[in-house]
Amino acid sequence: MSIRVGKTGNEAVAEAMRQINPDVVAAYPITPQTEIVQIFSSFVANGKVDTEFVTVESEHSAMSATVGAASAGARSMTATSANGLAFMWEIVYIAAGMRLPIVMPVVNRALSGPLNIHCDHSDTMGARDSGWIQLFSENAQEAYDNAVQAPRIAENPDVKLPVMVTMDGFIISHAMEVMEILEDEKVREFIGKYVPENPLLDVDNPVTLGPVDLQDWNFEHKRQQAEAMRNAKPVILDVASEYAKLTGRKYGLFEEYKLDDADIAIVVLGSTAGTAKVAVNALRAKGVRAGMLKMRVFRPFPAEEIADALKHVKAVAVMDRSDSFNAVGGPVFVDVRSALYDVDNGPKIVNYIYGIGGRDVTPDHVKTVYADLAKIAETGQVENPLTYLGIRE
Amino acid sequence: MANLLEIRWHGRAGQGAKTAALVLAEAAISTGKYAQAFPEYGPERMGAPMKAYNRISDEPITVHHHVEEPDIVIVLDPTLLTVGDVKAGVPDDGIYLINTPLSASEMRKTLDLEGSGAKVYTLDATQVSMDTIGRNIPNTPMMGALVAATGLLELDELLEDTRIKLSKKLRPEVVDKNMEAIKRAYREVAS
């Protein structure tokens, strides 16, 4: 039986890390991720885990040590936020390119500057092309569930890619809510024993990892990396279906909320999805056919599945909690619109950038988006392809 | 109890508004309810005005935004009455729970709530915490006052969960003093 508890998002993810019991964790604290590292280090100090905890002097070193440990054959984790992720950047790509199955919770926070410690998705959206799998979470429960599923996805022989598990800074990381955790032995059984393929510590079978890889083979290796990301999609679904048997909680590439018969719909990631559900319910009660698509897996990007789920909708708004500063629209918008390009008579599609730097988003904000969509669905005309939601102009 | 109850705590950083909100949520969760507790962080420094929030419901809560129309407002520090608008968004029949040596009728006048349907409760939580804990930590007495004023939880449920939560951080004798503070506040809060 699952255990019903009240936990903050950070506590939930630290709990998942305790149950995963990684061989190595190398991490550096940064708001709002700090508690994860703090709580986990107390697990280490109190002998609750067997983990070798490496205290490093920066995030660049945190990811470097994690890459080193994973290369040695250790199940390895770290965690970060915002500028910490930015400081890791060089090694984030190396982790993916070396096909190391590292799992990293990232507590979403605005990238400086101006300096801001609150939630937006600019940190992980910047890493969307780094070669990491990205799983977004609506709440503490999903952050926990994604963290428990992540090692199985990362370590699958067809995948062997690092995984980021995200949650919204403060909004989820520091908010206590009801969730269920699994018993330790169930998690241990679910994730199983990690058997690395070519560990450096296997001295009987010496290998070199991460050598120079020039014109003759680099392209082939990058092609394999791309294939691994394609392979990740069915693996993520397989792991989710096994996890559903264990917990009753079903996960897919995304969640469709009242989308089947929707005329208008939004696409959203993270905690705002829960707020949007309240708006959808209120609109449905008035007879408005509103729906929502909440993305869980942003990388690999489920383009065909999204196109299929949205093809019948008349107007779609993609909600971006970060800006691409490309003078066009946010990163989720660009990908979703591209996914819908080949759909005949597909929906009109618009972009809303919202919640930057932790700007609060209420059901009323979301309702204004649906009101705009209703107008677009009725007239077939798009007046504003890009709207900054809740901004003072 | 309304299906969704929203609470806003006004305190100064270091007075335990966040801890109070967390303990209250945990206590509510342990009775089978759904609850959220979350602070509103600004620049973090001791003494700065801050807010914390609770949502408590019989059904799952999916929203994740600030509480804007709280049913209950709890003020841990009387000096905050003149700093921010503790009445912002509170409905006419809202509940106010103020840490102050003033009586409820005096506080009603201070808050300009005379003739309104609001319920005003006062408790000198600073005095209670000085007498019992020996420091000005008004959060635990104000939780006792909240339970007495609203019947949101049973006193025993609050005491048990507070003991568990505080025992993780505090020495047993300090936890006992907090228990005493809650019980005294439960008796002394007045409307």
Coordinates of N, CA, C and O in Angstrom, one line a residue, chain A residues 9-10 13 36 79-82 85 103-109 119-128 132-147 150 163-169 172-173 269-271 295-299:
Chain A
G9 N 7.4 19.7 -2.7 CA 8.0 19.1 -3.8 C 9.5 18.7 -3.6 O 9.9 17.6 -4.0
N10 N 10.2 19.5 -2.9 CA 11.6 19.2 -2.6 C 11.7 18.0 -1.7 O 12.6 17.1 -1.9
V13 N 11.0 14.8 -3.8 CA 12.1 14.4 -4.6 C 13.2 13.9 -3.8 O 13.9 12.9 -4.2
I36 N 16.6 19.9 -1.5 CA 16.8 18.6 -2.0 C 18.1 18.1 -1.5 O 18.3 17.0 -1.0
A79 N 21.3 17.5 -8.7 CA 20.1 18.3 -8.8 C 20.5 19.7 -8.8 O 21.6 20.1 -8.3
T80 N 19.7 20.6 -9.5 CA 20.1 22.0 -9.6 C 18.9 22.8 -10.0 O 17.7 22.3 -10.0
S81 N 19.1 24.1 -10.2 CA 18.1 25.1 -10.6 C 18.9 26.2 -11.5 O 20.0 26.5 -11.2
A82 N 18.1 26.7 -12.4 CA 18.5 28.0 -13.0 C 20.0 28.2 -13.3 O 20.6 27.5 -14.1
L85 N 22.2 25.2 -13.4 CA 22.1 24.5 -14.6 C 23.0 25.2 -15.7 O 23.7 24.5 -16.4
V103 N 20.4 10.9 -13.6 CA 19.1 11.5 -13.3 C 19.3 12.8 -12.5 O 20.0 12.8 -11.5
M104 N 18.7 13.9 -13.0 CA 18.9 15.2 -12.4 C 17.5 15.9 -12.2 O 16.9 16.4 -13.1
P105 N 17.0 16.0 -10.9 CA 15.9 16.9 -10.7 C 16.3 18.3 -10.9 O 17.4 18.7 -10.4
V106 N 15.5 19.1 -11.6 CA 15.8 20.5 -11.8 C 14.6 21.2 -11.3 O 13.4 21.0 -11.8
V107 N 14.8 22.1 -10.3 CA 13.7 22.9 -9.8 C 13.7 24.2 -10.6 O 14.6 25.0 -10.5
N108 N 12.6 24.3 -11.4 CA 12.6 25.4 -12.4 C 12.6 26.8 -11.7 O 11.8 27.1 -10.9
R109 N 13.5 27.6 -12.2 CA 13.7 29.0 -11.7 C 14.2 29.9 -12.9 O 14.9 29.4 -13.7
C119 N 9.9 31.0 -10.1 CA 9.7 30.0 -11.2 C 9.5 30.6 -12.5 O 8.6 31.5 -12.7
D120 N 10.3 30.2 -13.5 CA 9.8 30.1 -14.9 C 10.6 29.0 -15.5 O 11.4 28.3 -14.8
H121 N 10.4 28.7 -16.7 CA 11.0 27.5 -17.3 C 12.2 27.8 -18.2 O 12.7 27.0 -19.0
S122 N 12.8 29.1 -18.0 CA 13.9 29.5 -18.9 C 15.1 28.6 -18.7 O 15.9 28.4 -19.6
D123 N 15.3 28.0 -17.5 CA 16.5 27.2 -17.3 C 16.4 25.9 -18.1 O 17.3 25.7 -18.9
T124 N 15.4 25.1 -17.9 CA 15.4 23.8 -18.6 C 15.0 24.0 -20.1 O 15.4 23.1 -20.9
M125 N 14.3 25.0 -20.4 CA 14.0 25.2 -21.9 C 15.3 25.5 -22.6 O 15.4 25.1 -23.8
G126 N 16.2 26.2 -22.0 CA 17.5 26.4 -22.6 C 18.2 25.1 -22.9 O 19.0 25.0 -23.8
A127 N 17.9 24.1 -22.0 CA 18.6 22.8 -22.2 C 17.9 21.8 -23.0 O 18.2 20.7 -23.1
R128 N 16.9 22.3 -23.8 CA 16.0 21.4 -24.5 C 16.7 20.7 -25.7 O 16.3 19.6 -26.1
W132 N 19.2 15.7 -23.3 CA 18.6 15.1 -22.1 C 17.1 14.9 -22.4 O 16.5 15.7 -23.0
I133 N 16.6 13.8 -21.8 CA 15.2 13.6 -21.7 C 14.7 14.6 -20.7 O 15.3 14.8 -19.7
Q134 N 13.5 15.2 -21.0 CA 12.9 16.1 -20.0 C 11.5 15.7 -19.6 O 10.6 15.6 -20.5
L135 N 11.3 15.5 -18.3 CA 10.0 15.1 -17.8 C 9.5 16.3 -16.9 O 10.2 16.6 -15.9
F136 N 8.4 16.9 -17.3 CA 7.8 18.0 -16.5 C 6.8 17.4 -15.5 O 6.1 16.5 -15.8
S137 N 6.7 18.1 -14.3 CA 5.8 17.6 -13.3 C 4.8 18.8 -12.9 O 5.2 19.9 -12.8
E138 N 3.5 18.4 -12.7 CA 2.5 19.3 -12.3 C 2.6 19.7 -10.8 O 2.3 20.8 -10.4
N139 N 2.9 18.6 -10.0 CA 2.8 18.8 -8.6 C 3.9 17.9 -7.9 O 4.6 17.2 -8.6
A140 N 3.8 17.9 -6.6 CA 4.8 17.1 -5.8 C 4.7 15.6 -6.2 O 5.7 14.9 -6.3
Q141 N 3.5 15.1 -6.3 CA 3.2 13.7 -6.6 C 3.9 13.4 -8.0 O 4.6 12.3 -8.1
E142 N 3.7 14.2 -9.0 CA 4.3 13.9 -10.3 C 5.8 14.0 -10.2 O 6.5 13.3 -10.9
A143 N 6.3 15.0 -9.5 CA 7.8 15.1 -9.4 C 8.4 13.8 -8.8 O 9.4 13.3 -9.3
Y144 N 7.7 13.3 -7.8 CA 8.1 12.0 -7.1 C 8.0 10.9 -8.1 O 9.0 10.1 -8.3
D145 N 6.9 10.8 -8.7 CA 6.6 9.7 -9.7 C 7.6 9.7 -10.9 O 8.1 8.7 -11.3
N146 N 7.8 10.9 -11.4 CA 8.8 11.0 -12.5 C 10.2 10.7 -12.0 O 11.0 10.0 -12.8
A147 N 10.6 11.1 -10.8 CA 11.9 10.8 -10.3 C 12.1 9.3 -10.2 O 13.2 8.7 -10.4
A150 N 12.5 7.7 -13.6 CA 13.6 8.2 -14.4 C 14.8 7.3 -14.6 O 15.3 7.1 -15.7
V163 N 18.4 12.1 -17.8 CA 17.0 12.5 -17.7 C 16.9 13.7 -16.7 O 17.4 13.6 -15.5
M164 N 16.3 14.8 -17.1 CA 15.9 15.8 -16.1 C 14.5 15.6 -15.7 O 13.6 15.4 -16.5
V165 N 14.2 15.7 -14.4 CA 12.9 15.7 -13.8 C 12.6 17.1 -13.3 O 13.4 17.5 -12.4
T166 N 11.7 17.8 -13.8 CA 11.5 19.2 -13.4 C 10.3 19.4 -12.5 O 9.4 18.6 -12.5
M167 N 10.3 20.4 -11.7 CA 9.1 20.9 -11.0 C 9.3 22.4 -10.8 O 10.4 22.9 -10.9
D168 N 8.1 23.1 -10.6 CA 8.1 24.5 -10.6 C 8.7 25.0 -9.2 O 8.2 24.6 -8.2
G169 N 9.7 25.9 -9.3 CA 10.3 26.4 -8.1 C 9.4 27.1 -7.2 O 8.5 27.9 -7.7
I172 N 5.8 24.6 -6.4 CA 5.8 23.1 -6.1 C 6.9 22.8 -5.1 O 6.7 22.1 -4.1
S173 N 8.1 23.3 -5.3 CA 9.2 22.8 -4.5 C 9.0 23.2 -3.0 O 9.5 22.4 -2.1
L269 N 2.6 23.3 -19.4 CA 3.5 22.4 -18.7 C 3.5 22.9 -17.2 O 3.4 24.1 -16.9
G270 N 3.8 21.9 -16.3 CA 4.1 22.3 -14.9 C 2.8 22.6 -14.1 O 1.7 22.2 -14.4
S271 N 3.0 23.4 -13.1 CA 2.0 23.6 -12.0 C 0.8 24.3 -12.6 O -0.3 24.2 -12.0
M295 N 1.7 18.8 -21.1 CA 2.9 18.0 -21.6 C 3.6 17.5 -20.4 O 3.9 18.2 -19.4
R296 N 4.0 16.2 -20.4 CA 4.9 15.6 -19.4 C 6.3 15.4 -20.0 O 7.3 15.9 -19.4
V297 N 6.3 14.8 -21.2 CA 7.6 14.6 -21.9 C 7.8 15.7 -22.9 O 7.1 15.7 -23.9
F298 N 8.8 16.6 -22.6 CA 9.0 17.6 -23.6 C 10.2 17.2 -24.5 O 10.2 17.6 -25.7
R299 N 11.1 16.4 -24.0 CA 12.2 15.8 -24.8 C 12.2 14.3 -24.5 O 12.4 14.0 -23.3

